[in-house]
mmCIF file with all atom_site columns, C-alpha atoms in Angstrom:
data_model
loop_
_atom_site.group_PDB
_atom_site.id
_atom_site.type_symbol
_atom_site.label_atom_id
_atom_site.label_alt_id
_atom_site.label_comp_id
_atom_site.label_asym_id
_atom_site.label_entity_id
_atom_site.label_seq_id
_atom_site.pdbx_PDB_ins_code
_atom_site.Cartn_x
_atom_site.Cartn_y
_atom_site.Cartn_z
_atom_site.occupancy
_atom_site.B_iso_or_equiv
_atom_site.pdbx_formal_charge
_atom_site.auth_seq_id
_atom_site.auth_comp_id
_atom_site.auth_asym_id
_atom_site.auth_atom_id
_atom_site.pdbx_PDB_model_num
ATOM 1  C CA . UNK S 1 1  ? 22.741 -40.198 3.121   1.00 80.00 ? 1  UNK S CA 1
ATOM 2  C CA . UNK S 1 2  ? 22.638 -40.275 -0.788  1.00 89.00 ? 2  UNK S CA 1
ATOM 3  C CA . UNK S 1 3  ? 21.439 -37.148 -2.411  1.00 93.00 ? 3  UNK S CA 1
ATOM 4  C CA . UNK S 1 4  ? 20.089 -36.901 -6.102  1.00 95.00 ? 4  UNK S CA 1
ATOM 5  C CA . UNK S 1 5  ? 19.456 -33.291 -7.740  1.00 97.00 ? 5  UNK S CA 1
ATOM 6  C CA . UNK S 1 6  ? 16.739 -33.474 -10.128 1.00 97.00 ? 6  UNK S CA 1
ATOM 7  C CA . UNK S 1 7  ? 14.436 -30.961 -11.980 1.00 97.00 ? 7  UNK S CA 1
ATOM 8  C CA . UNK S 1 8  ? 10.381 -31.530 -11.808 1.00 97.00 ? 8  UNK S CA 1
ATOM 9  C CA . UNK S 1 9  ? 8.334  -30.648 -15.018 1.00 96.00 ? 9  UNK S CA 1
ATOM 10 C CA . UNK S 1 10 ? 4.999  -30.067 -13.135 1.00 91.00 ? 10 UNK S CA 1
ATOM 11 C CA . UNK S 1 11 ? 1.649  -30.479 -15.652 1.00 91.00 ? 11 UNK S CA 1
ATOM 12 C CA . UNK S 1 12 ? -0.946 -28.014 -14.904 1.00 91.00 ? 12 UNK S CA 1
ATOM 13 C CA . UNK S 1 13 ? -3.102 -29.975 -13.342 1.00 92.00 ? 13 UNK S CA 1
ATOM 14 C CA . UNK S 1 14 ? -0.931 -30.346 -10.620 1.00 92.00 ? 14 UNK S CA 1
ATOM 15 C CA . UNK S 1 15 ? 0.554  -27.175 -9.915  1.00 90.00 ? 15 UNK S CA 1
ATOM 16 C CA . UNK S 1 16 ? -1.397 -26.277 -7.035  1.00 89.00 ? 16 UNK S CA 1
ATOM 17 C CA . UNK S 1 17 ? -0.780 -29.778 -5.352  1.00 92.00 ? 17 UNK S CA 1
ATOM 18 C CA . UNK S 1 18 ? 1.738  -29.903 -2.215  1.00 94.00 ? 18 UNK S CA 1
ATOM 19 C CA . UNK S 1 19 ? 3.463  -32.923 -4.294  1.00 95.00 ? 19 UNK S CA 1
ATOM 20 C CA . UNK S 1 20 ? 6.638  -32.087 -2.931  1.00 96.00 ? 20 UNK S CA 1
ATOM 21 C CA . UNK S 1 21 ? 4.960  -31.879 0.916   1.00 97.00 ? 21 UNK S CA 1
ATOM 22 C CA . UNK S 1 22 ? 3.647  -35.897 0.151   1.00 97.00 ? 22 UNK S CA 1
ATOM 23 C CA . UNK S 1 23 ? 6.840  -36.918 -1.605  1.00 97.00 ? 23 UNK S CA 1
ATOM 24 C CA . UNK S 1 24 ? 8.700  -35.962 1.710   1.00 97.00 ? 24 UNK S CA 1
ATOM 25 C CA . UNK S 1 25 ? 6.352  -37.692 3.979   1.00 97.00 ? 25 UNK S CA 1
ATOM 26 C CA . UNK S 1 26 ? 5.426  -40.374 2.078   1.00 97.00 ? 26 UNK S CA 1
ATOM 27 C CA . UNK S 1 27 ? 8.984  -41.309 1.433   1.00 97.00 ? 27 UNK S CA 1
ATOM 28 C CA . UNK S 1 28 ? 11.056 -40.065 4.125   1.00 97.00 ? 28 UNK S CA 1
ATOM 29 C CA . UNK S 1 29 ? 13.220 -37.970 1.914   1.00 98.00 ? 29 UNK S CA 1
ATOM 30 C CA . UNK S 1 30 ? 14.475 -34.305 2.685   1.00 98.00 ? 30 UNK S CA 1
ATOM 31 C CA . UNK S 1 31 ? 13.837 -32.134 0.204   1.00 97.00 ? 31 UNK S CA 1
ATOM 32 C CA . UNK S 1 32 ? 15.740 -28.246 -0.885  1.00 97.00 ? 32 UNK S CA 1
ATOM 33 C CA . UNK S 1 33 ? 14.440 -26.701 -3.720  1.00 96.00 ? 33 UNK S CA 1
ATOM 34 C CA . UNK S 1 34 ? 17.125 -24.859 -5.315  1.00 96.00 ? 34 UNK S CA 1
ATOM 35 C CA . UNK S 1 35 ? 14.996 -22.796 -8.128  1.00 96.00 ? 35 UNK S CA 1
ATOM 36 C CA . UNK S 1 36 ? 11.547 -22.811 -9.267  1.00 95.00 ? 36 UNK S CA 1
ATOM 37 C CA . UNK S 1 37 ? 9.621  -21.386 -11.237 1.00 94.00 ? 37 UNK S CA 1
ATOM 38 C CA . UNK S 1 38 ? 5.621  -21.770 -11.428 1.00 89.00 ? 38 UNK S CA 1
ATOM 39 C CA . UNK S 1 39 ? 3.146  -20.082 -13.929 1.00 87.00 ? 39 UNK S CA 1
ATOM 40 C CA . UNK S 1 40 ? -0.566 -20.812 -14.229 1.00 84.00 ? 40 UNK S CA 1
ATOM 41 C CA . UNK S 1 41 ? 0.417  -23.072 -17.152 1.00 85.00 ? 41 UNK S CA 1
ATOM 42 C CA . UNK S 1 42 ? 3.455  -25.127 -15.613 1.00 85.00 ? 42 UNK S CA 1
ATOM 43 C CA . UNK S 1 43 ? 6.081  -25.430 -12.948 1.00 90.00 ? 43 UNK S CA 1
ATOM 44 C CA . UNK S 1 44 ? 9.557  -26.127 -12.884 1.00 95.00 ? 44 UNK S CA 1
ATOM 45 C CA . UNK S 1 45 ? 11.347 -27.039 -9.677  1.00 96.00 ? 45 UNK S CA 1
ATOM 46 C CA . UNK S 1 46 ? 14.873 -27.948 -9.166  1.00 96.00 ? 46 UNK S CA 1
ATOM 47 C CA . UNK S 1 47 ? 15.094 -30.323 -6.095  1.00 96.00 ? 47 UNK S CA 1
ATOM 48 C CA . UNK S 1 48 ? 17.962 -31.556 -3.886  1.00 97.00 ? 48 UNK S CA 1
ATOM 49 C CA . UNK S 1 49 ? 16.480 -34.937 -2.465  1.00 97.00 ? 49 UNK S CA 1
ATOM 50 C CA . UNK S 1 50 ? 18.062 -36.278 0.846   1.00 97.00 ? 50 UNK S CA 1
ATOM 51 C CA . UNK S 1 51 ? 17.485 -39.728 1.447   1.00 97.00 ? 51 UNK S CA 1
ATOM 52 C CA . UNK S 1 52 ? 18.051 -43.671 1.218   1.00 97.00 ? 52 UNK S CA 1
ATOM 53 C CA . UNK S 1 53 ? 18.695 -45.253 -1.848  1.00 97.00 ? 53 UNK S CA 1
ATOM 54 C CA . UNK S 1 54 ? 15.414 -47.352 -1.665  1.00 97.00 ? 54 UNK S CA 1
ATOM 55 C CA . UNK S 1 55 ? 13.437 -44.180 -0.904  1.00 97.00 ? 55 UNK S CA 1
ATOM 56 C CA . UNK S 1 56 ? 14.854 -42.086 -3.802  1.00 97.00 ? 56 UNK S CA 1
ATOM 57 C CA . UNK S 1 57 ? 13.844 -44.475 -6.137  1.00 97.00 ? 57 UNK S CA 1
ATOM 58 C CA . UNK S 1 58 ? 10.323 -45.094 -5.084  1.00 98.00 ? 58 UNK S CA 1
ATOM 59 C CA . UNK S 1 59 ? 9.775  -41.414 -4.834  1.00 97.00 ? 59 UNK S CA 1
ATOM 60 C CA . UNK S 1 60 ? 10.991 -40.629 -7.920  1.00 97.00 ? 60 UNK S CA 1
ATOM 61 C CA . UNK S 1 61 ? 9.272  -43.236 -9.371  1.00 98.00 ? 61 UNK S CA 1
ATOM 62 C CA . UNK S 1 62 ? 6.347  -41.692 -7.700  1.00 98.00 ? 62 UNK S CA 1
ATOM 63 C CA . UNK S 1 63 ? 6.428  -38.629 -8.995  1.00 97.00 ? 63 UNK S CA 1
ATOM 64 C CA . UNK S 1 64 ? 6.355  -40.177 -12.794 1.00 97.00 ? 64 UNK S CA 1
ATOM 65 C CA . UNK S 1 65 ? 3.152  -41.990 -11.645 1.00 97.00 ? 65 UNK S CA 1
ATOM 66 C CA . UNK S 1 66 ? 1.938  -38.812 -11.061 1.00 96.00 ? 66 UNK S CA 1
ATOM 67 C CA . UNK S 1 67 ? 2.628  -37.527 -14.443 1.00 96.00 ? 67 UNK S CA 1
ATOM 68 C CA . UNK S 1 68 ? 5.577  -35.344 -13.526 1.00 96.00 ? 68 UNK S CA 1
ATOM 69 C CA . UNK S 1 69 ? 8.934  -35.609 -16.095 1.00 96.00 ? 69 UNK S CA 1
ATOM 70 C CA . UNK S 1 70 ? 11.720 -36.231 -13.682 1.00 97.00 ? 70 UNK S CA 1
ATOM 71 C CA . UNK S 1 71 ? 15.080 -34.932 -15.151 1.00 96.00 ? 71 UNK S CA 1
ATOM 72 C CA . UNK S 1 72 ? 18.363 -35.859 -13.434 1.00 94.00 ? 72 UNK S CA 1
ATOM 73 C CA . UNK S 1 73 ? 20.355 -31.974 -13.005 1.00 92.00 ? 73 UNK S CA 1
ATOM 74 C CA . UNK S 1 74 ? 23.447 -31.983 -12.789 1.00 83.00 ? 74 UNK S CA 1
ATOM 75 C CA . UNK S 1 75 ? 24.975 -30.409 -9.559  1.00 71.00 ? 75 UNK S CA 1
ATOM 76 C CA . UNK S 1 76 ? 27.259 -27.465 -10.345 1.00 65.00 ? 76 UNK S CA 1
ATOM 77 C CA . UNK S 1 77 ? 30.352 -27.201 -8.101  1.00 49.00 ? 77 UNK S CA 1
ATOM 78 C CA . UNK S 1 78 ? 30.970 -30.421 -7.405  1.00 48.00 ? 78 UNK S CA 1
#
């Protein structure tokens, strides 16, 4: 299966939403979060998605829908 590491910039508004919880379901993808960090203002998440190619891009494309900046991360180590 392909497998994308990407960073979420979370908005406020939706910090206390189980985005990553519908992503996974709605998508079939497998998600590991690999860092995070959340404050009351924002949240950061670094996110190793498991999945088809199809899915990947309609959940990532999901996510932006949502309002959520999408970075592609670079995987270290390999």
């Amino acid at each position: 299966m392909p497998k994308r590491m990407i960073t979420l910039i979370y908005p406020q508004a939706l910090i206390k939403e189980p985005v990553i919880y519908r992503l996974a379901r709605e998508f079939t993808l497998i998600p590991n979060v690999r860092r995070a960090r959340v404050t009351e203002q924002a949240g950061e998440v670094m996110l190793e998605l498991d999945g088809e190619e199809d899915a990947l891009n309609k959940g990532i494309a999901y996510l932006i829908g949502l309002g959520i900046r999408v970075e592609p991360t670079p995987e270290k180590g390999r």
